[in-house]
XYZ file of C-alpha atoms in Angstrom:
628
model
C -27.082 -57.185 -31.712
C -30.261 -58.696 -30.301
C -28.820 -58.853 -26.842
C -27.849 -55.261 -27.203
C -31.362 -54.269 -28.315
C -33.036 -56.088 -25.470
C -30.646 -54.488 -23.039
C -31.421 -51.047 -24.413
C -35.128 -51.591 -24.244
C -34.870 -52.772 -20.640
C -32.757 -49.758 -19.619
C -29.931 -51.845 -18.172
C -27.171 -50.154 -20.213
C -28.154 -46.544 -19.762
C -29.779 -45.314 -16.582
C -31.772 -42.137 -16.989
C -31.613 -40.505 -13.511
C -34.473 -38.132 -14.417
C -36.910 -40.922 -15.538
C -35.936 -43.239 -12.677
C -39.100 -44.927 -11.185
C -40.095 -43.285 -7.912
C -40.578 -46.765 -6.440
C -36.902 -47.618 -6.967
C -34.680 -47.298 -3.931
C -31.427 -45.223 -3.945
C -29.394 -48.372 -3.556
C -31.013 -49.888 -6.614
C -30.333 -46.775 -8.674
C -26.607 -46.928 -7.759
C -26.242 -50.511 -8.992
C -26.919 -50.586 -12.744
C -26.727 -53.938 -14.512
C -24.500 -54.223 -17.561
C -25.186 -56.220 -20.707
C -22.569 -58.605 -22.229
C -21.733 -56.102 -24.984
C -21.230 -53.303 -22.442
C -19.024 -55.553 -20.331
C -16.890 -56.280 -23.362
C -16.372 -52.577 -23.961
C -15.327 -52.085 -20.369
C -12.868 -54.991 -20.484
C -11.381 -53.644 -23.685
C -10.950 -50.238 -22.120
C -9.181 -51.778 -19.111
C -6.768 -53.675 -21.323
C -5.903 -50.672 -23.494
C -3.927 -47.743 -21.840
C -6.053 -44.651 -21.572
C -5.101 -41.772 -23.891
C -5.651 -39.405 -21.004
C -3.087 -41.162 -18.799
C -0.400 -38.633 -17.829
C 3.049 -39.084 -19.324
C 4.896 -38.972 -16.024
C 2.831 -41.884 -14.681
C 3.793 -43.980 -17.685
C 7.440 -43.016 -17.248
C 7.221 -43.808 -13.530
C 5.839 -47.258 -14.197
C 8.516 -47.876 -16.844
C 11.376 -47.089 -14.459
C 9.894 -48.951 -11.546
C 8.567 -46.088 -9.445
C 5.472 -48.144 -8.652
C 7.567 -50.397 -6.476
C 5.965 -50.427 -2.989
C 9.186 -49.395 -1.259
C 9.712 -46.505 -3.639
C 6.100 -45.491 -3.243
C 6.572 -45.445 0.541
C 9.582 -43.136 0.190
C 7.668 -40.921 -2.210
C 4.707 -40.644 0.152
C 7.050 -39.630 2.959
C 8.755 -37.144 0.674
C 5.443 -35.569 -0.369
C 4.388 -35.107 3.210
C 0.804 -34.889 4.414
C -2.158 -34.701 2.017
C -3.948 -32.383 2.040
C -1.251 -29.789 2.759
C -1.298 -28.277 6.222
C -0.083 -25.083 7.838
C 2.335 -25.048 10.735
C 0.977 -23.781 14.026
C 2.131 -20.340 15.108
C 4.926 -20.566 17.656
C 3.906 -20.137 21.281
C 5.749 -17.302 23.033
C 8.661 -18.449 25.176
C 8.271 -15.547 27.603
C 4.816 -16.383 28.890
C 6.435 -18.065 31.834
C 4.810 -20.381 34.362
C 6.446 -21.299 37.683
C 5.149 -23.947 40.044
C 6.090 -24.113 43.730
C 4.436 -27.023 45.392
C 0.701 -26.571 44.987
C 0.979 -22.968 43.861
C 1.367 -21.870 40.227
C 2.699 -18.452 39.284
C 2.365 -16.960 35.801
C 4.727 -14.329 34.437
C 3.322 -13.324 31.044
C 6.056 -10.952 29.908
C 4.870 -10.583 26.312
C 1.233 -9.695 27.169
C 2.478 -7.339 29.894
C 4.653 -5.475 27.384
C 1.762 -5.311 24.891
C -0.537 -3.831 27.516
C 2.051 -1.355 28.773
C 2.857 0.006 25.280
C -0.643 -0.064 23.796
C -0.804 3.768 24.086
C 2.160 4.133 21.757
C 0.766 2.041 18.902
C -1.329 4.856 17.408
C -0.737 5.213 13.632
C -0.605 9.017 14.031
C 2.175 8.769 16.584
C 4.043 6.422 14.230
C 3.721 8.938 11.353
C 4.993 11.804 13.518
C 7.945 9.805 14.791
C 8.744 8.589 11.262
C 8.923 12.196 10.058
C 11.139 13.055 13.014
C 13.396 10.088 12.260
C 13.847 11.094 8.618
C 14.758 14.665 9.606
C 17.131 13.497 12.302
C 18.753 10.950 10.052
C 19.284 13.628 7.384
C 21.151 15.827 9.887
C 23.158 12.788 10.974
C 24.151 12.159 7.342
C 25.063 15.843 6.884
C 27.373 15.764 9.880
C 28.909 12.535 8.588
C 29.731 13.504 5.014
C 28.843 17.035 4.019
C 30.739 19.388 6.364
C 34.215 18.610 5.078
C 35.431 19.760 1.621
C 34.609 16.989 -0.917
C 38.090 17.045 -2.367
C 39.577 16.114 1.006
C 37.854 12.697 1.126
C 39.961 9.676 0.238
C 39.174 5.995 0.643
C 41.064 3.240 2.398
C 43.058 2.225 -0.677
C 44.011 5.746 -1.918
C 47.676 5.996 -3.005
C 49.926 8.390 -4.874
C 51.604 5.690 -6.973
C 49.817 2.843 -8.736
C 51.162 -0.680 -9.200
C 53.695 -1.779 -11.824
C 53.628 0.512 -14.892
C 50.477 2.365 -13.809
C 52.318 5.683 -13.501
C 53.911 5.436 -16.930
C 57.534 5.862 -17.992
C 59.627 7.349 -15.140
C 56.330 7.864 -13.221
C 55.396 10.897 -15.297
C 51.646 10.233 -14.837
C 51.928 10.407 -11.027
C 53.666 13.795 -10.583
C 54.396 16.049 -8.853
C 56.848 14.100 -6.741
C 57.669 16.767 -4.137
C 56.910 20.255 -2.815
C 53.197 19.513 -2.468
C 50.939 19.174 0.569
C 47.542 17.580 0.908
C 44.912 17.669 3.644
C 42.761 14.568 3.665
C 39.990 12.821 5.546
C 39.891 9.044 6.000
C 36.878 6.867 6.789
C 36.808 4.490 9.703
C 37.839 0.803 9.596
C 40.695 1.141 7.091
C 42.829 -1.263 9.076
C 40.786 -4.152 7.689
C 40.999 -3.139 4.027
C 43.672 -5.368 2.466
C 45.215 -6.274 -0.856
C 43.192 -8.816 -2.812
C 46.003 -9.706 -5.249
C 49.741 -10.167 -4.653
C 51.825 -6.979 -4.801
C 55.570 -7.042 -5.325
C 57.707 -4.486 -3.483
C 61.411 -4.917 -4.296
C 62.008 -8.611 -3.806
C 59.103 -9.054 -1.376
C 55.599 -10.144 -2.344
C 52.711 -9.271 -0.002
C 48.984 -10.086 -0.091
C 45.893 -9.895 2.122
C 47.354 -7.064 4.214
C 47.164 -3.245 3.928
C 49.985 -2.063 1.678
C 52.297 0.024 3.860
C 55.919 0.532 2.783
C 58.307 2.290 5.154
C 57.499 4.571 8.070
C 60.249 3.206 10.324
C 62.629 6.203 10.119
C 62.471 9.147 12.514
C 60.357 11.245 10.129
C 57.884 8.457 9.320
C 58.651 8.438 5.583
C 56.397 6.214 3.481
C 56.742 5.110 -0.136
C 54.300 6.650 -2.590
C 52.285 3.451 -3.215
C 51.422 3.092 0.479
C 47.763 3.094 1.504
C 47.596 6.636 2.912
C 44.841 5.991 5.473
C 46.394 2.801 6.805
C 49.704 4.641 7.175
C 47.960 7.468 9.063
C 46.406 4.904 11.457
C 49.805 3.292 11.951
C 51.420 6.685 12.587
C 48.752 7.411 15.238
C 47.291 10.475 13.466
C 43.797 9.082 13.071
C 41.652 6.467 14.786
C 40.688 3.290 13.010
C 37.267 3.292 14.728
C 36.445 6.934 13.923
C 38.656 7.814 10.944
C 39.871 11.366 10.950
C 41.783 14.115 9.149
C 45.513 14.683 8.662
C 47.965 16.399 6.316
C 50.956 15.093 4.401
C 53.815 16.481 2.385
C 55.439 14.941 -0.694
C 59.233 14.846 -0.415
C 60.277 13.162 -3.691
C 63.241 10.734 -3.795
C 63.937 8.696 -0.695
C 66.235 5.747 -0.089
C 65.897 2.831 2.315
C 62.320 2.740 3.613
C 62.391 0.989 6.984
C 59.731 -1.434 8.237
C 57.658 -0.430 11.236
C 54.970 -1.839 13.535
C 52.521 0.256 15.546
C 48.808 0.472 16.330
C 48.183 -3.053 15.075
C 49.713 -2.497 11.623
C 53.055 -3.573 10.200
C 54.799 -2.085 7.196
C 57.431 -3.695 4.953
C 60.820 -2.299 4.079
C 62.306 -1.288 0.723
C 66.080 -0.920 0.725
C 66.399 0.895 -2.634
C 65.445 4.347 -3.931
C 61.974 5.483 -4.949
C 61.059 8.778 -6.660
C 57.913 9.601 -4.645
C 57.475 9.462 -0.884
C 55.558 11.357 1.759
C 55.667 12.345 5.398
C 52.796 13.375 7.657
C 52.527 16.904 8.993
C 51.807 17.479 12.699
C 48.494 19.349 12.217
C 45.641 19.956 9.787
C 43.059 22.731 9.278
C 40.176 20.369 8.531
C 37.232 20.039 10.962
C 34.230 17.696 11.460
C 36.455 14.755 10.692
C 35.065 11.979 12.902
C 33.344 9.094 11.140
C 29.934 8.718 12.788
C 29.077 5.247 11.513
C 29.209 3.666 14.992
C 26.905 6.341 16.417
C 24.575 5.967 13.423
C 24.532 2.194 13.934
C 23.573 2.554 17.596
C 20.879 5.058 16.665
C 19.353 2.807 14.006
C 19.470 -0.292 16.208
C 17.595 1.591 18.935
C 15.007 2.850 16.405
C 14.367 -0.625 14.998
C 14.110 -2.055 18.512
C 11.506 0.589 19.392
C 9.558 -0.326 16.274
C 9.353 -3.945 17.379
C 8.819 -3.408 21.087
C 6.910 -0.151 21.505
C 5.404 1.297 18.323
C 4.492 -2.107 16.827
C 3.051 -1.018 13.481
C 1.395 -3.500 11.157
C 3.751 -6.271 10.023
C 4.026 -4.962 6.449
C 4.822 -1.452 7.689
C 7.409 -2.842 10.081
C 8.953 -4.779 7.241
C 9.284 -1.736 4.975
C 10.844 0.203 7.834
C 13.566 -2.468 8.092
C 14.161 -2.342 4.342
C 14.554 1.442 4.169
C 16.581 1.837 7.373
C 18.993 -0.926 6.449
C 19.527 0.247 2.877
C 20.259 3.866 3.709
C 22.454 2.936 6.663
C 24.735 1.097 4.261
C 24.629 3.876 1.652
C 25.349 6.734 4.028
C 27.372 5.210 6.842
C 28.615 1.637 6.959
C 29.745 1.055 3.353
C 29.275 4.115 1.096
C 30.345 3.715 -2.529
C 32.299 6.958 -2.401
C 32.866 9.904 -0.103
C 30.693 11.937 0.104
C 28.115 9.267 -0.746
C 26.689 9.635 -4.298
C 22.979 9.883 -3.633
C 22.064 9.664 -7.327
C 23.902 6.356 -7.650
C 22.196 5.109 -4.483
C 18.758 5.698 -5.953
C 19.728 3.665 -9.036
C 19.830 0.625 -6.759
C 17.139 1.669 -4.261
C 14.118 1.472 -6.533
C 14.928 -1.997 -7.954
C 15.749 -3.113 -4.402
C 12.227 -2.157 -3.351
C 10.762 -4.435 -6.024
C 12.900 -7.357 -4.820
C 11.989 -6.553 -1.229
C 8.301 -6.687 -2.153
C 8.907 -10.148 -3.647
C 10.538 -11.151 -0.359
C 7.408 -10.051 1.458
C 5.154 -12.017 -0.858
C 7.095 -15.271 -0.858
C 8.395 -15.352 2.733
C 7.960 -12.545 5.248
C 4.144 -12.371 5.203
C 4.002 -15.967 6.440
C 6.408 -15.506 9.343
C 6.619 -11.948 10.655
C 2.884 -11.655 11.523
C 3.133 -14.906 13.516
C 5.414 -13.147 16.012
C 3.338 -9.986 16.489
C 1.960 -11.367 19.782
C 5.509 -11.880 20.985
C 7.322 -8.568 20.289
C 10.251 -9.363 22.557
C 10.953 -12.592 20.730
C 10.392 -10.964 17.345
C 12.959 -8.274 18.096
C 15.524 -10.895 19.091
C 14.925 -13.325 16.230
C 14.794 -10.625 13.541
C 16.979 -7.688 14.637
C 20.161 -9.472 15.721
C 20.570 -11.391 12.411
C 19.248 -8.425 10.406
C 21.997 -6.089 11.574
C 24.533 -8.888 11.257
C 23.566 -9.121 7.578
C 23.512 -5.349 7.040
C 27.085 -5.191 8.365
C 28.307 -8.137 6.264
C 31.480 -6.201 5.445
C 32.409 -6.345 9.144
C 30.804 -9.549 10.401
C 32.436 -11.630 7.664
C 35.650 -9.643 7.525
C 37.697 -12.268 9.348
C 36.519 -15.048 7.041
C 39.426 -15.480 4.570
C 37.167 -15.595 1.497
C 36.400 -12.604 -0.690
C 35.706 -13.456 -4.325
C 35.144 -17.189 -3.963
C 37.551 -17.830 -6.845
C 39.900 -20.789 -7.098
C 42.998 -18.594 -6.827
C 41.765 -16.924 -3.649
C 40.893 -20.210 -2.012
C 44.209 -21.765 -3.023
C 46.443 -18.839 -2.016
C 44.827 -17.389 1.094
C 45.639 -19.202 4.349
C 42.564 -20.736 5.959
C 40.294 -20.099 2.935
C 39.668 -23.783 2.156
C 38.898 -24.562 5.801
C 36.510 -21.596 6.006
C 34.797 -22.674 2.805
C 34.263 -26.199 4.102
C 32.826 -24.898 7.389
C 30.452 -22.566 5.525
C 29.280 -25.407 3.281
C 28.663 -27.697 6.278
C 26.699 -24.969 8.064
C 24.600 -24.277 4.965
C 23.997 -28.005 4.490
C 22.732 -28.344 8.084
C 20.430 -25.316 7.643
C 19.067 -26.605 4.322
C 18.407 -30.098 5.706
C 16.530 -28.649 8.662
C 14.414 -26.405 6.428
C 13.674 -29.369 4.139
C 12.442 -31.235 7.221
C 10.162 -28.324 8.153
C 8.813 -27.906 4.621
C 8.072 -31.618 4.327
C 5.792 -31.431 7.372
C 3.564 -28.990 5.461
C 3.374 -31.010 2.216
C 4.966 -28.255 0.171
C 8.350 -29.954 -0.383
C 7.690 -31.185 -3.964
C 6.594 -27.692 -4.964
C 9.736 -26.025 -3.579
C 12.057 -28.730 -4.832
C 10.670 -28.420 -8.345
C 11.450 -24.682 -8.501
C 14.892 -25.089 -6.916
C 15.776 -27.832 -9.421
C 14.706 -25.590 -12.296
C 16.771 -22.726 -10.863
C 19.751 -25.011 -10.377
C 19.568 -26.139 -14.008
C 19.448 -22.526 -15.175
C 22.506 -21.680 -13.090
C 24.277 -24.766 -14.484
C 23.606 -23.569 -18.039
C 24.829 -20.074 -17.207
C 28.022 -21.457 -15.660
C 28.894 -23.135 -18.982
C 28.700 -20.013 -21.144
C 32.081 -19.460 -22.849
C 34.253 -16.532 -21.747
C 32.153 -15.862 -18.639
C 32.375 -16.930 -15.032
C 29.498 -17.503 -12.651
C 29.566 -15.143 -9.686
C 27.023 -15.682 -6.896
C 27.110 -12.304 -5.163
C 25.713 -12.294 -1.666
C 22.593 -10.408 -2.761
C 21.941 -13.283 -5.198
C 22.348 -15.853 -2.449
C 19.751 -13.963 -0.390
C 17.327 -14.024 -3.305
C 17.870 -17.746 -3.881
C 17.490 -18.767 -0.225
C 14.695 -16.469 0.886
C 11.723 -18.529 -0.493
C 12.727 -21.505 1.646
C 12.108 -19.529 4.835
C 8.327 -19.036 4.362
C 7.313 -21.118 7.408
C 6.458 -19.717 10.854
C 9.347 -21.058 12.932
C 11.932 -19.241 14.992
C 14.746 -20.429 12.750
C 12.911 -19.080 9.696
C 12.673 -15.705 11.437
C 16.432 -15.741 12.060
C 17.167 -16.710 8.454
C 14.869 -14.035 7.098
C 16.470 -11.302 9.166
C 19.983 -12.253 8.083
C 19.116 -12.757 4.412
C 17.291 -9.427 4.205
C 20.246 -7.640 5.776
C 22.719 -9.384 3.498
C 20.642 -8.497 0.430
C 20.480 -4.816 1.451
C 24.237 -4.741 2.087
C 24.988 -6.192 -1.340
C 22.789 -3.934 -3.442
C 23.439 -0.760 -1.409
C 27.229 -1.144 -1.403
C 27.828 -2.651 -4.875
C 24.562 -2.436 -6.849
C 23.047 -5.289 -8.796
C 26.288 -6.733 -10.106
C 25.916 -9.287 -12.869
C 25.702 -12.998 -12.057
C 28.062 -13.485 -15.028
C 31.413 -11.714 -15.147
C 34.488 -11.917 -17.313
C 37.850 -13.043 -16.039
C 39.036 -9.412 -16.214
C 36.215 -8.350 -13.880
C 37.327 -10.860 -11.265
C 41.041 -10.314 -11.812
C 41.051 -6.643 -10.819
C 44.797 -5.837 -10.654
C 45.882 -9.462 -10.528
C 48.057 -11.304 -13.055
C 46.717 -11.539 -16.625
C 48.227 -15.009 -17.212
C 50.139 -13.664 -20.206
C 53.453 -15.037 -21.455
C 56.538 -13.981 -19.527
C 59.912 -12.892 -20.986
C 63.219 -14.037 -19.535
C 66.525 -12.382 -18.691
C 69.627 -13.448 -20.613
C 71.733 -12.063 -17.767
C 72.174 -14.613 -15.008
C 74.314 -15.256 -11.969
C 77.092 -16.826 -14.059
C 77.162 -14.252 -16.900
C 77.028 -11.131 -14.714
C 80.526 -9.758 -14.158
C 80.622 -8.493 -10.587
C 84.165 -7.114 -11.006
C 82.965 -4.298 -13.319
C 81.688 -1.035 -11.800
C 77.961 -0.519 -11.853
C 78.251 2.395 -14.305
C 79.705 0.067 -16.941
C 77.159 -2.729 -16.499
C 74.394 -3.680 -18.923
C 71.722 -6.291 -18.416
C 70.219 -8.350 -21.277
C 67.054 -10.314 -22.007
C 66.005 -12.809 -24.638
C 64.316 -11.801 -27.923
C 60.585 -11.703 -28.620
C 58.972 -15.064 -29.386
C 57.599 -15.580 -32.908
C 53.889 -15.507 -33.547
C 52.848 -14.247 -30.109
C 51.792 -10.749 -31.158
C 54.223 -8.890 -28.890
C 56.052 -5.809 -30.132
C 58.441 -4.890 -27.301
C 59.372 -4.939 -23.638
C 58.676 -2.960 -20.489
C 61.300 -2.914 -17.743
C 60.688 -1.990 -14.112
C 63.748 -0.898 -12.195
C 63.200 -0.621 -8.444
C 59.413 -0.846 -9.118
C 59.442 2.126 -11.527
C 59.029 1.765 -15.305
C 62.362 2.888 -16.756
C 62.288 1.464 -20.247
C 59.737 0.550 -22.918
C 60.732 -0.479 -26.399
C 62.160 -3.250 -28.568
C 65.787 -3.242 -27.388
C 67.264 -6.298 -25.674
C 69.406 -4.557 -23.081
C 69.430 -1.789 -20.528
C 72.404 0.188 -19.174
C 72.812 0.431 -15.411
C 74.913 3.601 -15.599
C 72.242 5.809 -13.964
C 71.709 3.558 -10.950
C 72.912 4.470 -7.476
C 75.736 2.348 -6.108
C 75.739 0.770 -2.671
C 72.040 -0.203 -2.564
C 70.178 -3.212 -4.010
C 68.284 -2.903 -7.314
C 65.333 -4.939 -8.559
C 64.418 -5.690 -12.197
C 61.115 -6.962 -13.591
C 60.376 -7.487 -17.274
C 57.177 -7.790 -19.329
C 56.182 -8.160 -22.974
C 54.225 -5.296 -24.504
C 51.608 -5.231 -27.255
C 50.446 -1.900 -28.605
C 52.158 -0.127 -25.733
C 50.283 -2.197 -23.094
C 52.369 -4.382 -20.787
C 51.416 -7.914 -19.885
C 52.440 -9.677 -16.702
C 55.798 -8.779 -15.211
C 58.262 -11.416 -14.105
C 59.269 -11.886 -10.522
C 62.202 -9.610 -9.635
C 65.788 -10.251 -10.496
C 67.886 -8.757 -7.714
C 71.318 -7.109 -7.976
C 72.862 -6.765 -4.544
C 75.532 -4.105 -3.743
C 78.276 -6.759 -3.643
C 77.582 -7.616 -7.298
C 75.576 -10.780 -6.657
C 72.863 -11.340 -9.275
C 69.868 -13.367 -8.076
C 67.691 -14.727 -10.851
C 63.914 -14.239 -10.662
C 61.624 -16.911 -9.327
C 59.173 -18.460 -11.789
C 55.724 -16.959 -12.332
C 54.295 -13.448 -12.562
C 54.737 -10.776 -9.935
């Protein structure tokens, strides 16, 4: 205590900077002397962990993160401190050529900027924007609003729906004959294919347009044929421009012949079907050409002029891209219906603007302005990938992946290879962006948020009864923040991701990230239990006439909740009930017949079996395993 008192009186423990002697030098004032008691307090504090020490430092020391080698890796991972900005890219097109002692400069970018400076007036931009909106409105009118609305059909329109969709004896799909219909098809129906297996007779098809018949002299097609694809095959309309045609229902027809023409092949059906159609030679409809290609060329030219000539402020240029891309999808490249439902489009447009503003804040404002002194480069880096993304339905059409489900990848040829290639490309892109981000010192910040997002997605994927579905608009939202660095690759990524986002929300809306199995199944198998035929190749008596024949199936299983059976005969529902047999007396002789059976519950059929086939010579072929 005495030592402490003497120290206090001498001022060696506490230095009062305000009462410091004016004769003391600055160096003396920065070197206070400590008493023994004060030294003891300091030593005690050093031995005892500070209460203010952060928890993650304690955890890091406990798991060995203070190891010098680990610290070296961590310092590399963190990048430079303090954080730094990347330099704006130098224009490629400010060219310099040297011939001997002479140097020649060819500054293409500055030359373009000087030549077009007159056209960068905001007032001129406003006038041209008004003109564009008016012109685009007339374009949309010519595309969709000069043909009767009831004449529009889509690429998958049919008269007869799959399995039991038309009800007993097809009564829900009448009339079967003596009816004509004038219709208009959109362009690009040749590429619209089945996404689940479809059984026609004893043939199962998938990932092709459904066309049955057309090979006879009158071009007769079965009622469940895709009408527009059949019209393209018959040469009545163009796949690139769509068109109008007329058809006539002719009712029962037997022996639909396969046919190949105009890049499309149909399949045959050797039995009888109650609904078929033939195309008529002319139609009274007008203004039938699909103008999507002309609209695409028009919009590409407009966006190129925005980058190269008008050159508005970056944020104005950005919003022009957003609006042009969205409404191009809605009105031309991928409308949700025909004519396009404008009210439904605005349901997605306003939320899309909010997401687009987020894109600007987290990514575009750091990159797009960096290219304003190089408009030629900016137009190349942004517009080519942007329109590639806007037209995702076409640019990715040949990639054999649609829903990214296990069944699709397993069943579609080339799907697994395509998925591996896509993953490798994405991995290379991500690694390169990580390298760029590390140079700025922002990598820990981005990695933290992506880890949190990944954990959230992991939790969502484990919710019972739901399946995670990463729609392409969601992928754009997830990947966009990682492009916020002024490089040419970031500009390319931003253009593509923005286009892909606009395509997704304009064509499909903001579909949920979680969907049920029924949402993903569409018209695919339900994975329900399958009944079995009691009739087989050994029990069927081929010596009896067809009119005296009866086929049988096994009884209902106990405790499964089924109350009956549904029977398809030649792809038409001919029986529904609890009986265990069906008479063949009404069937036509001399042609094959196909039988598929399903359990019913409350009048609703489950999965149908694969077809059992009865050939004209009396041969019974048992069905293959699995649903049809």
